[in-house]
């Protein structure tokens, strides 16, 4: 403590001087901070001014922006310009996409046009082929007629062939029968010869018997009996049998033999007669032809039949070719119709797309202006907007920096200092300040130690040895370390405060920009609100109302016109018993509005179409079709729908309704329309004069006949 007191006395002068220097530094610190802030603000203002000057130089080619920047209301003027350029760029955004797609659309239209040219060429070729087909069909018909004419004698030729074949058979049979007749003739000659021989033999035997008959009678004479010849009873000289005597048995045998030969001759003659008759009949049926001539005639007839059959087959083949030709012609006509319809539709679409492309190209040309492209002009607007934004931000930053510099310059109070140099001279370097503060702190600490030590009881009995001194030094070192940590914490807090101050300034600037952006968004929203409202109404997405799309609304109005036109017809058909109306109830299609209700005037009740009878459904459908035709005619500038086909349905009508419907259809026909009715109802035949009857043949084909 004594040494401490001695040191304190020795350092009194140095401590006083350090205190004076620290007091001067303490007084200069706030002034120096204000001066530093002022200097930084001035530097920032200079930097902002230089940045603004650089931007002015950078945008020297935009005198209109510089003129706005030089106005008294530069910030508002530049803000308006920024908004204007943003709106223009936004308006050109869709046109940029439109412009980008023009080339592709032109190429696509060019390819489509080339494809349509190819289709047109196909249609031309197809038309030429169709035009040539009637002549081809006429050639086929002529050939078929020729073949049919040539084959007309086929039946006669077949009969002639059959007759030739029969004559050939008869000629061959006659040839065989001639041989049979010759054989029979030879047999008759042999039988005749044998019969003659038998007759001669019998006559010879009878003659010889007759010659020996006296001897034979003599043999039977008896004495005293009368002679059967002369009646005498005396027989002096009876005849004697000769050497060749023939008795009755031999004659009888010869007679039987002759009879047998006569019978054989008769049989042979009968066989000859039969053979001759058969031969003559066969020869007559053969036409007097021998087998060779009959065979030649049969071959000729057969060749003629084959030739005529070939002509008949050719005629059938030509008929098939004509049917195939007609089928092909119908297919080609259908294909031509489809191709022409598709080509017309495609050409209309191409014309519409070309018109739309030209309109879009005109819009793009108009939007492009003097620029090379809409995108380039849009980028020019974006660049102008960014330039205006940069000028505004630089102008605002320069104004704010200058104002800040002025504010901080006003905050600088020199007090007892003569000027900035005096303030800077009073400032201590951090190391010197730390050393002086450490010196004073050490002195205060030692003074406190001295005072505390002197105030302690028994201080005089305290051991002044090395150990006590060492303990005191450790305590002093610990205290100094704690002081150093406290100083480091203070410096860190000061740095944090500076950083937070910068963050606060940046946040303030960001808040300003956010408020400006919110104002711009509100302005754009207010401008777009009407457009969005109209778009929502047109697309049926509005939050109020029935949410019906514009296209549906238009269809509903047109549908009402069709219903009104249909009711005129329906009143005639139903004797005013039925009337149509559009259904808006919950049962109707809320998204389309195209449902129907039927008012039944007989009961004054509304009915859904599903409850209509067959006849009611037919007349309602017919009335709607006619009403639609009337509306289409009215909407198409007077172009009338000239043809109407009604397929079936008449059988569901009662006679009275049928008469009314047919009468109304007759009125339509009387005014120039062509009405085609398809029906199996018998009553229609009595009411419709011009008729086409289609009847099915047994072979599956059909015929059509017309009556008038």
XYZ file of C-alpha atoms in Angstrom, residues 56-611:
556
model
C -28.250 11.713 -67.685
C -25.209 11.207 -69.844
C -26.163 7.567 -70.453
C -29.668 8.570 -71.528
C -28.633 11.589 -73.550
C -30.378 9.944 -76.543
C -33.710 10.231 -74.657
C -34.190 13.979 -74.315
C -37.850 13.472 -73.419
C -36.819 11.569 -70.286
C -34.214 14.180 -69.414
C -36.839 16.861 -69.918
C -39.129 15.056 -67.486
C -36.238 14.626 -65.051
C -35.528 18.349 -65.195
C -39.074 19.376 -64.315
C -40.126 20.524 -60.882
C -42.437 17.501 -60.544
C -39.796 15.194 -61.958
C -40.615 12.287 -59.635
C -44.331 12.320 -60.466
C -43.626 12.879 -64.158
C -41.120 10.024 -64.238
C -43.527 7.825 -62.262
C -46.257 8.549 -64.835
C -43.767 7.772 -67.598
C -42.810 4.486 -65.902
C -46.473 3.519 -65.634
C -47.104 4.575 -69.236
C -44.167 2.554 -70.562
C -45.218 -0.461 -68.471
C -48.766 -0.262 -69.842
C -47.474 0.053 -73.417
C -45.077 -2.858 -72.936
C -47.878 -4.885 -71.375
C -50.201 -4.091 -74.277
C -47.502 -5.252 -76.685
C -46.841 -8.478 -74.752
C -49.640 -10.434 -76.435
C -48.710 -8.902 -79.793
C -45.128 -10.116 -79.329
C -46.424 -13.681 -79.075
C -48.733 -12.948 -81.999
C -45.809 -11.603 -84.050
C -43.634 -14.584 -83.107
C -46.286 -16.976 -84.364
C -46.910 -15.148 -87.674
C -44.102 -16.940 -89.512
C -45.211 -20.349 -88.282
C -48.813 -19.539 -89.164
C -47.791 -18.350 -92.633
C -45.802 -21.546 -93.138
C -48.723 -23.613 -91.875
C -51.129 -21.753 -94.187
C -48.698 -22.242 -97.071
C -48.538 -25.962 -96.337
C -52.320 -26.035 -95.999
C -52.687 -24.205 -99.326
C -50.341 -26.709 -100.974
C -52.316 -29.550 -99.456
C -55.556 -27.970 -100.702
C -54.004 -27.609 -104.160
C -53.206 -31.313 -104.067
C -56.756 -32.045 -102.928
C -58.094 -29.800 -105.698
C -55.950 -31.691 -108.203
C -57.284 -34.955 -106.782
C -60.826 -33.585 -107.054
C -60.166 -32.497 -110.655
C -58.807 -35.920 -111.550
C -61.704 -37.552 -109.731
C -64.191 -35.306 -111.584
C -62.571 -36.180 -114.911
C -62.751 -39.866 -114.033
C -66.417 -39.522 -113.028
C -67.208 -37.571 -116.221
C -65.619 -40.333 -118.307
C -67.569 -43.109 -116.587
C -70.941 -42.620 -118.385
C -69.228 -43.184 -121.732
C -67.496 -46.254 -120.310
C -70.835 -47.494 -118.977
C -72.470 -46.907 -122.357
C -69.747 -49.013 -123.993
C -70.372 -51.766 -121.450
C -74.120 -51.532 -122.058
C -73.634 -51.783 -125.819
C -71.386 -54.792 -125.358
C -73.881 -56.357 -122.957
C -76.741 -55.727 -125.409
C -74.725 -57.250 -128.216
C -73.915 -60.274 -126.063
C -77.549 -60.587 -124.947
C -78.727 -60.275 -128.553
C -76.178 -62.855 -129.634
C -77.249 -65.171 -126.788
C -80.961 -64.711 -127.499
C -81.080 -67.965 -129.597
C -79.529 -70.076 -126.856
C -82.814 -71.819 -126.002
C -83.428 -72.649 -129.631
C -79.815 -73.741 -130.005
C -80.174 -75.966 -126.972
C -83.360 -77.440 -128.444
C -81.538 -77.881 -131.738
C -78.655 -79.548 -129.900
C -81.061 -81.788 -128.063
C -82.761 -82.632 -131.393
C -79.366 -83.246 -133.029
C -78.360 -85.474 -130.140
C -81.674 -87.350 -130.454
C -81.224 -87.683 -134.264
C -77.687 -88.942 -133.655
C -79.033 -91.493 -131.197
C -81.810 -92.453 -133.621
C -79.351 -92.646 -136.541
C -77.099 -94.908 -134.536
C -80.150 -96.918 -133.436
C -81.355 -97.056 -137.076
C -77.924 -98.310 -138.109
C -78.174 -101.064 -135.530
C -81.810 -101.753 -136.404
C -80.876 -101.976 -140.105
C -78.513 -104.797 -139.239
C -81.229 -106.395 -137.120
C -83.718 -106.016 -140.000
C -81.211 -107.502 -142.438
C -80.683 -110.412 -140.101
C -84.469 -110.762 -139.765
C -84.768 -110.570 -143.558
C -82.181 -113.277 -143.919
C -83.982 -115.307 -141.269
C -87.277 -114.797 -143.170
C -85.607 -115.959 -146.383
C -84.212 -118.995 -144.593
C -87.585 -119.675 -142.943
C -89.333 -119.176 -146.288
C -86.959 -121.607 -147.929
C -87.431 -124.071 -145.088
C -91.231 -123.631 -145.280
C -91.189 -124.160 -149.032
C -89.066 -127.230 -148.572
C -91.512 -128.485 -145.948
C -94.428 -127.806 -148.308
C -92.664 -129.559 -151.138
C -91.852 -132.494 -148.866
C -95.451 -132.655 -147.666
C -96.807 -132.430 -151.204
C -94.381 -135.123 -152.326
C -95.426 -137.333 -149.475
C -99.100 -136.655 -150.149
C -98.580 -137.376 -153.880
C -96.707 -140.534 -153.131
C -99.331 -141.516 -150.582
C -102.042 -140.739 -153.030
C -100.206 -142.929 -155.515
C -100.090 -145.794 -153.049
C -103.521 -145.073 -151.624
C -105.110 -148.015 -153.645
C -102.620 -150.442 -152.227
C -103.240 -148.958 -148.821
C -106.993 -149.322 -149.303
C -106.435 -152.866 -150.649
C -104.720 -153.800 -147.504
C -107.888 -152.923 -145.608
C -110.197 -154.959 -147.944
C -111.802 -158.149 -146.635
C -113.663 -160.742 -148.538
C -117.367 -160.063 -148.598
C -116.943 -156.357 -147.439
C -117.776 -153.609 -149.815
C -114.964 -151.694 -151.378
C -114.957 -148.161 -150.064
C -114.204 -146.975 -153.573
C -116.367 -149.032 -155.877
C -118.675 -150.827 -153.448
C -117.860 -154.273 -154.818
C -117.670 -157.174 -152.502
C -115.298 -159.015 -154.703
C -111.735 -157.991 -154.853
C -110.149 -160.075 -157.577
C -107.099 -157.937 -158.111
C -106.187 -155.766 -155.100
C -103.332 -153.285 -155.623
C -99.991 -153.989 -154.185
C -97.955 -151.296 -152.244
C -94.951 -149.940 -154.190
C -91.400 -149.492 -153.013
C -91.886 -145.736 -152.121
C -95.181 -146.135 -150.418
C -95.918 -143.412 -147.776
C -98.288 -144.024 -145.054
C -100.566 -141.518 -143.314
C -98.205 -141.095 -140.378
C -95.462 -139.982 -142.669
C -97.821 -137.470 -144.285
C -98.977 -136.304 -140.888
C -95.369 -135.890 -139.783
C -94.597 -133.948 -142.958
C -97.687 -131.820 -142.353
C -96.588 -131.058 -138.822
C -93.112 -130.271 -140.067
C -94.643 -127.967 -142.673
C -96.782 -126.327 -140.050
C -93.721 -125.822 -137.859
C -91.873 -124.266 -140.749
C -94.881 -122.093 -141.533
C -94.973 -120.986 -137.900
C -91.228 -120.281 -137.973
C -91.751 -118.368 -141.206
C -94.534 -116.392 -139.600
C -92.372 -115.612 -136.598
C -89.495 -114.605 -138.867
C -91.805 -112.449 -140.925
C -93.247 -110.895 -137.748
C -89.696 -110.263 -136.433
C -88.813 -108.764 -139.807
C -91.870 -106.575 -139.691
C -91.010 -105.402 -136.169
C -87.368 -104.815 -137.078
C -88.383 -103.042 -140.262
C -90.880 -100.874 -138.382
C -88.331 -100.023 -135.726
C -85.733 -99.262 -138.330
C -88.092 -97.124 -140.345
C -89.182 -95.303 -137.195
C -85.548 -94.723 -136.117
C -84.618 -93.667 -139.651
C -87.569 -91.301 -139.728
C -86.615 -89.857 -136.303
C -83.015 -89.544 -137.503
C -84.298 -87.358 -140.310
C -82.847 -89.584 -142.888
C -79.331 -88.879 -141.610
C -76.733 -91.517 -141.265
C -74.666 -91.566 -138.040
C -71.805 -89.608 -139.601
C -74.087 -86.819 -140.839
C -76.038 -86.835 -137.548
C -72.755 -86.659 -135.611
C -71.616 -83.703 -137.729
C -74.973 -81.984 -137.150
C -74.710 -82.686 -133.398
C -71.219 -81.217 -133.284
C -72.380 -78.139 -135.168
C -75.328 -77.689 -132.783
C -73.069 -78.247 -129.779
C -70.567 -75.674 -131.045
C -73.400 -73.166 -131.536
C -74.697 -73.796 -127.991
C -71.161 -73.343 -126.608
C -70.764 -70.112 -128.556
C -74.146 -68.816 -127.360
C -73.373 -69.883 -123.771
C -70.125 -67.965 -124.040
C -72.102 -64.925 -125.197
C -74.538 -65.418 -122.306
C -71.641 -65.692 -119.830
C -70.119 -62.610 -121.427
C -73.426 -60.781 -121.035
C -73.589 -61.845 -117.347
C -69.980 -60.769 -116.851
C -70.756 -57.446 -118.530
C -73.819 -57.082 -116.281
C -71.566 -57.657 -113.283
C -69.093 -55.176 -114.703
C -71.906 -52.643 -115.154
C -73.050 -53.208 -111.549
C -69.474 -52.889 -110.333
C -69.078 -49.856 -112.594
C -72.223 -48.318 -111.073
C -71.059 -49.179 -107.551
C -67.680 -47.664 -108.344
C -69.400 -44.621 -109.837
C -71.501 -44.218 -106.690
C -68.403 -44.651 -104.545
C -66.521 -42.114 -106.652
C -69.478 -39.711 -106.505
C -69.669 -40.146 -102.729
C -65.937 -39.687 -102.473
C -66.148 -36.633 -104.724
C -68.916 -35.193 -102.581
C -66.965 -35.870 -99.399
C -63.782 -34.503 -100.957
C -65.566 -31.446 -102.322
C -67.258 -30.839 -98.961
C -64.004 -31.305 -97.072
C -62.180 -29.162 -99.629
C -64.813 -26.439 -99.399
C -64.709 -26.525 -95.622
C -60.903 -26.486 -95.667
C -60.839 -23.654 -98.211
C -63.298 -21.666 -96.114
C -61.194 -22.341 -93.035
C -58.064 -21.385 -94.992
C -59.714 -18.171 -96.156
C -60.805 -17.405 -92.597
C -57.346 -18.208 -91.267
C -55.748 -16.124 -94.028
C -58.073 -13.235 -93.212
C -57.284 -13.644 -89.517
C -53.562 -13.821 -90.325
C -53.778 -10.680 -92.462
C -55.686 -8.921 -89.687
C -53.133 -10.050 -87.108
C -50.285 -9.021 -89.442
C -51.926 -5.612 -89.828
C -52.237 -5.338 -86.060
C -48.597 -6.329 -85.704
C -47.520 -3.834 -88.411
C -49.509 -1.124 -86.710
C -48.101 -2.063 -83.312
C -44.550 -2.332 -84.695
C -44.497 1.269 -85.846
C -41.057 2.442 -86.865
C -39.388 -0.376 -84.913
C -38.050 -3.485 -86.574
C -40.477 -5.704 -84.649
C -43.109 -5.575 -81.952
C -40.682 -7.311 -79.618
C -38.089 -4.642 -80.365
C -40.643 -1.904 -79.722
C -41.732 -3.650 -76.532
C -38.106 -3.886 -75.441
C -37.767 -0.192 -76.292
C -40.717 0.589 -74.007
C -39.248 -1.665 -71.334
C -35.871 0.041 -71.693
C -37.555 3.428 -71.537
C -39.449 2.311 -68.453
C -36.264 1.009 -66.837
C -34.451 4.219 -67.818
C -37.236 6.314 -66.302
C -37.150 4.083 -63.223
C -33.373 4.481 -62.948
C -33.592 8.270 -63.407
C -36.400 8.494 -60.887
C -34.578 6.335 -58.359
C -31.318 8.262 -58.979
C -33.162 11.593 -58.766
C -34.938 10.471 -55.621
C -31.667 9.137 -54.164
C -29.865 12.409 -55.011
C -32.642 14.481 -53.451
C -32.758 12.280 -50.376
C -28.944 12.271 -50.072
C -28.782 16.059 -50.391
C -31.572 16.494 -47.868
C -29.857 14.045 -45.537
C -26.568 15.905 -45.921
C -28.297 19.167 -45.102
C -29.991 17.614 -42.069
C -26.723 16.173 -40.753
C -24.836 19.380 -41.458
C -27.419 21.186 -39.347
C -26.909 18.664 -36.567
C -23.149 19.474 -36.288
C -22.559 21.707 -33.180
C -18.857 22.609 -32.663
C -19.381 23.949 -29.171
C -16.012 25.056 -27.741
C -14.156 23.774 -30.789
C -12.993 26.315 -33.318
C -13.615 24.054 -36.273
C -13.528 20.605 -37.729
C -9.746 20.466 -37.480
C -9.870 21.269 -33.766
C -12.405 18.512 -33.272
C -10.297 16.060 -35.235
C -7.198 17.167 -33.286
C -8.982 16.506 -29.995
C -9.807 13.012 -31.003
C -7.578 10.307 -29.696
C -6.593 7.280 -31.663
C -8.289 4.164 -30.273
C -5.000 2.774 -28.992
C -4.032 6.060 -27.292
C -7.513 6.405 -25.877
C -7.339 2.896 -24.603
C -3.965 3.487 -23.063
C -5.102 6.686 -21.353
C -8.340 5.099 -20.190
C -6.353 2.098 -18.996
C -3.985 4.462 -17.202
C -6.815 6.270 -15.447
C -8.634 3.020 -14.827
C -5.476 1.572 -13.348
C -5.039 4.689 -11.226
C -8.665 4.523 -10.086
C -8.262 0.881 -9.367
C -5.071 1.482 -7.435
C -6.650 4.417 -5.624
C -9.559 2.240 -4.661
C -7.219 -0.497 -3.591
C -5.313 2.018 -1.556
C -8.437 3.401 0.041
C -9.884 -0.025 0.630
C -6.585 -1.274 1.972
C -6.163 1.602 4.332
C -9.740 1.184 5.526
C -9.317 -2.455 6.410
C -8.697 -3.480 9.982
C -5.275 -4.700 10.806
C -3.876 -3.338 7.562
C -0.646 -2.551 9.297
C -0.261 -6.133 10.297
C -0.639 -7.226 6.600
C 2.270 -9.268 5.271
C 4.054 -7.305 2.522
C 5.792 -10.427 1.287
C 6.203 -11.762 -2.265
C 3.333 -14.194 -1.971
C 0.868 -11.463 -1.122
C 2.243 -9.359 -3.926
C 1.867 -12.200 -6.392
C -1.768 -12.721 -5.369
C -2.416 -9.048 -5.856
C -0.872 -9.165 -9.327
C -3.133 -12.118 -10.287
C -6.174 -10.187 -9.153
C -5.038 -7.180 -11.167
C -4.500 -9.303 -14.295
C -7.995 -10.798 -13.924
C -9.530 -7.360 -13.601
C -7.720 -6.137 -16.716
C -8.924 -9.144 -18.711
C -12.493 -8.441 -17.621
C -12.061 -4.828 -18.696
C -10.766 -5.885 -22.119
C -13.750 -8.197 -22.620
C -16.129 -5.414 -21.634
C -14.489 -3.063 -24.146
C -14.741 -5.700 -26.909
C -18.439 -6.154 -26.119
C -18.984 -2.416 -26.316
C -17.262 -2.236 -29.747
C -19.364 -5.164 -31.039
C -22.538 -3.457 -29.808
C -21.535 -0.292 -31.640
C -20.954 -2.237 -34.867
C -24.340 -3.975 -34.483
C -25.988 -0.618 -33.980
C -24.414 0.661 -37.216
C -25.565 -2.408 -39.145
C -29.113 -2.122 -37.782
C -29.162 1.516 -38.756
C -28.256 0.564 -42.353
C -30.931 -2.138 -42.347
C -33.483 0.377 -41.103
C -32.573 2.776 -43.927
C -32.847 0.004 -46.552
C -36.183 -1.109 -45.079
C -37.472 2.439 -45.276
C -36.509 2.660 -48.942
C -38.063 -0.766 -49.642
C -41.267 0.323 -47.889
C -41.397 3.383 -50.122
C -40.991 1.269 -53.264
C -43.604 -1.235 -51.986
C -46.124 1.537 -51.421
C -45.459 2.837 -54.927
C -45.904 -0.691 -56.382
C -49.164 -1.147 -54.439
C -50.394 2.148 -55.844
C -49.518 1.019 -59.379
C -51.249 -2.358 -58.851
C -54.362 -0.608 -57.577
C -54.370 1.711 -60.580
C -54.013 -1.228 -63.014
C -56.676 -3.215 -61.130
C -59.081 -0.298 -61.340
C -58.424 -0.002 -65.086
C -58.824 -3.778 -65.655
C -61.869 -4.261 -63.436
C -64.354 -3.396 -66.190
C -62.630 -5.672 -68.716
C -62.535 -8.570 -66.224
C -66.190 -7.998 -65.369
C -67.207 -8.107 -69.047
C -65.021 -11.200 -69.638
C -66.592 -12.990 -66.655
C -70.065 -12.155 -67.942
C -69.180 -13.399 -71.444
C -67.698 -16.680 -70.180
C -70.324 -17.306 -67.483
C -67.869 -17.056 -64.574
C -69.349 -14.019 -62.833
C -70.084 -14.317 -59.135
C -73.666 -13.084 -59.572
C -76.384 -13.864 -62.102
C -77.083 -17.233 -63.766
C -73.539 -17.722 -65.080
C -74.580 -18.312 -68.697
C -71.913 -18.034 -71.374
C -72.378 -15.451 -74.091
C -72.451 -18.161 -76.793
C -75.135 -20.027 -74.818
C -77.110 -16.804 -74.379
C -77.032 -16.215 -78.146
C -78.160 -19.821 -78.765
C -80.999 -19.335 -76.254
C -82.220 -16.263 -78.132
C -81.991 -18.090 -81.471
C -83.698 -21.114 -79.920
C -86.581 -18.887 -78.856
C -86.883 -17.698 -82.488
C -86.971 -21.336 -83.652
C -89.656 -22.162 -81.046
C -91.744 -19.169 -82.156
C -91.518 -20.260 -85.804
C -92.262 -23.888 -84.850
C -95.377 -22.890 -82.853
C -96.898 -21.411 -86.032
C -96.665 -24.842 -87.703
C -97.565 -26.746 -84.545
C -100.795 -24.764 -84.182
C -101.855 -26.019 -87.636
C -100.769 -29.599 -86.968
C -102.384 -29.914 -83.520
C -105.418 -27.624 -83.992
C -103.814 -25.245 -81.458
C -103.797 -27.975 -78.786
C -99.998 -27.906 -78.277
C -97.542 -25.029 -77.832
C -93.758 -25.109 -77.232
C -91.790 -22.992 -74.775
C -88.173 -22.926 -73.600
C -87.669 -24.536 -70.192
C -85.805 -22.389 -67.626
C -86.691 -24.522 -64.608
C -84.332 -26.620 -62.538
C -85.205 -29.593 -64.771
C -83.791 -27.706 -67.765
C -80.110 -27.685 -68.585
C -78.930 -24.749 -66.468
C -75.713 -24.492 -68.456
C -77.388 -24.554 -71.864
C -80.923 -23.234 -71.448
C -81.998 -25.316 -74.455
C -84.613 -27.616 -72.907
C -88.262 -27.638 -74.024
C -91.648 -27.709 -72.303
C -94.950 -28.417 -74.073
C -98.096 -26.510 -73.071
C -101.162 -28.721 -73.550
C -104.038 -26.273 -74.144
C -106.541 -29.051 -73.605
C -105.583 -29.207 -69.919
C -103.552 -25.982 -69.608
C -100.763 -28.075 -68.114
C -97.037 -27.961 -68.925
C -95.649 -31.312 -70.082
C -92.112 -32.539 -70.611
C -91.442 -33.878 -74.141
C -90.984 -37.402 -72.775
C -94.751 -37.583 -72.047
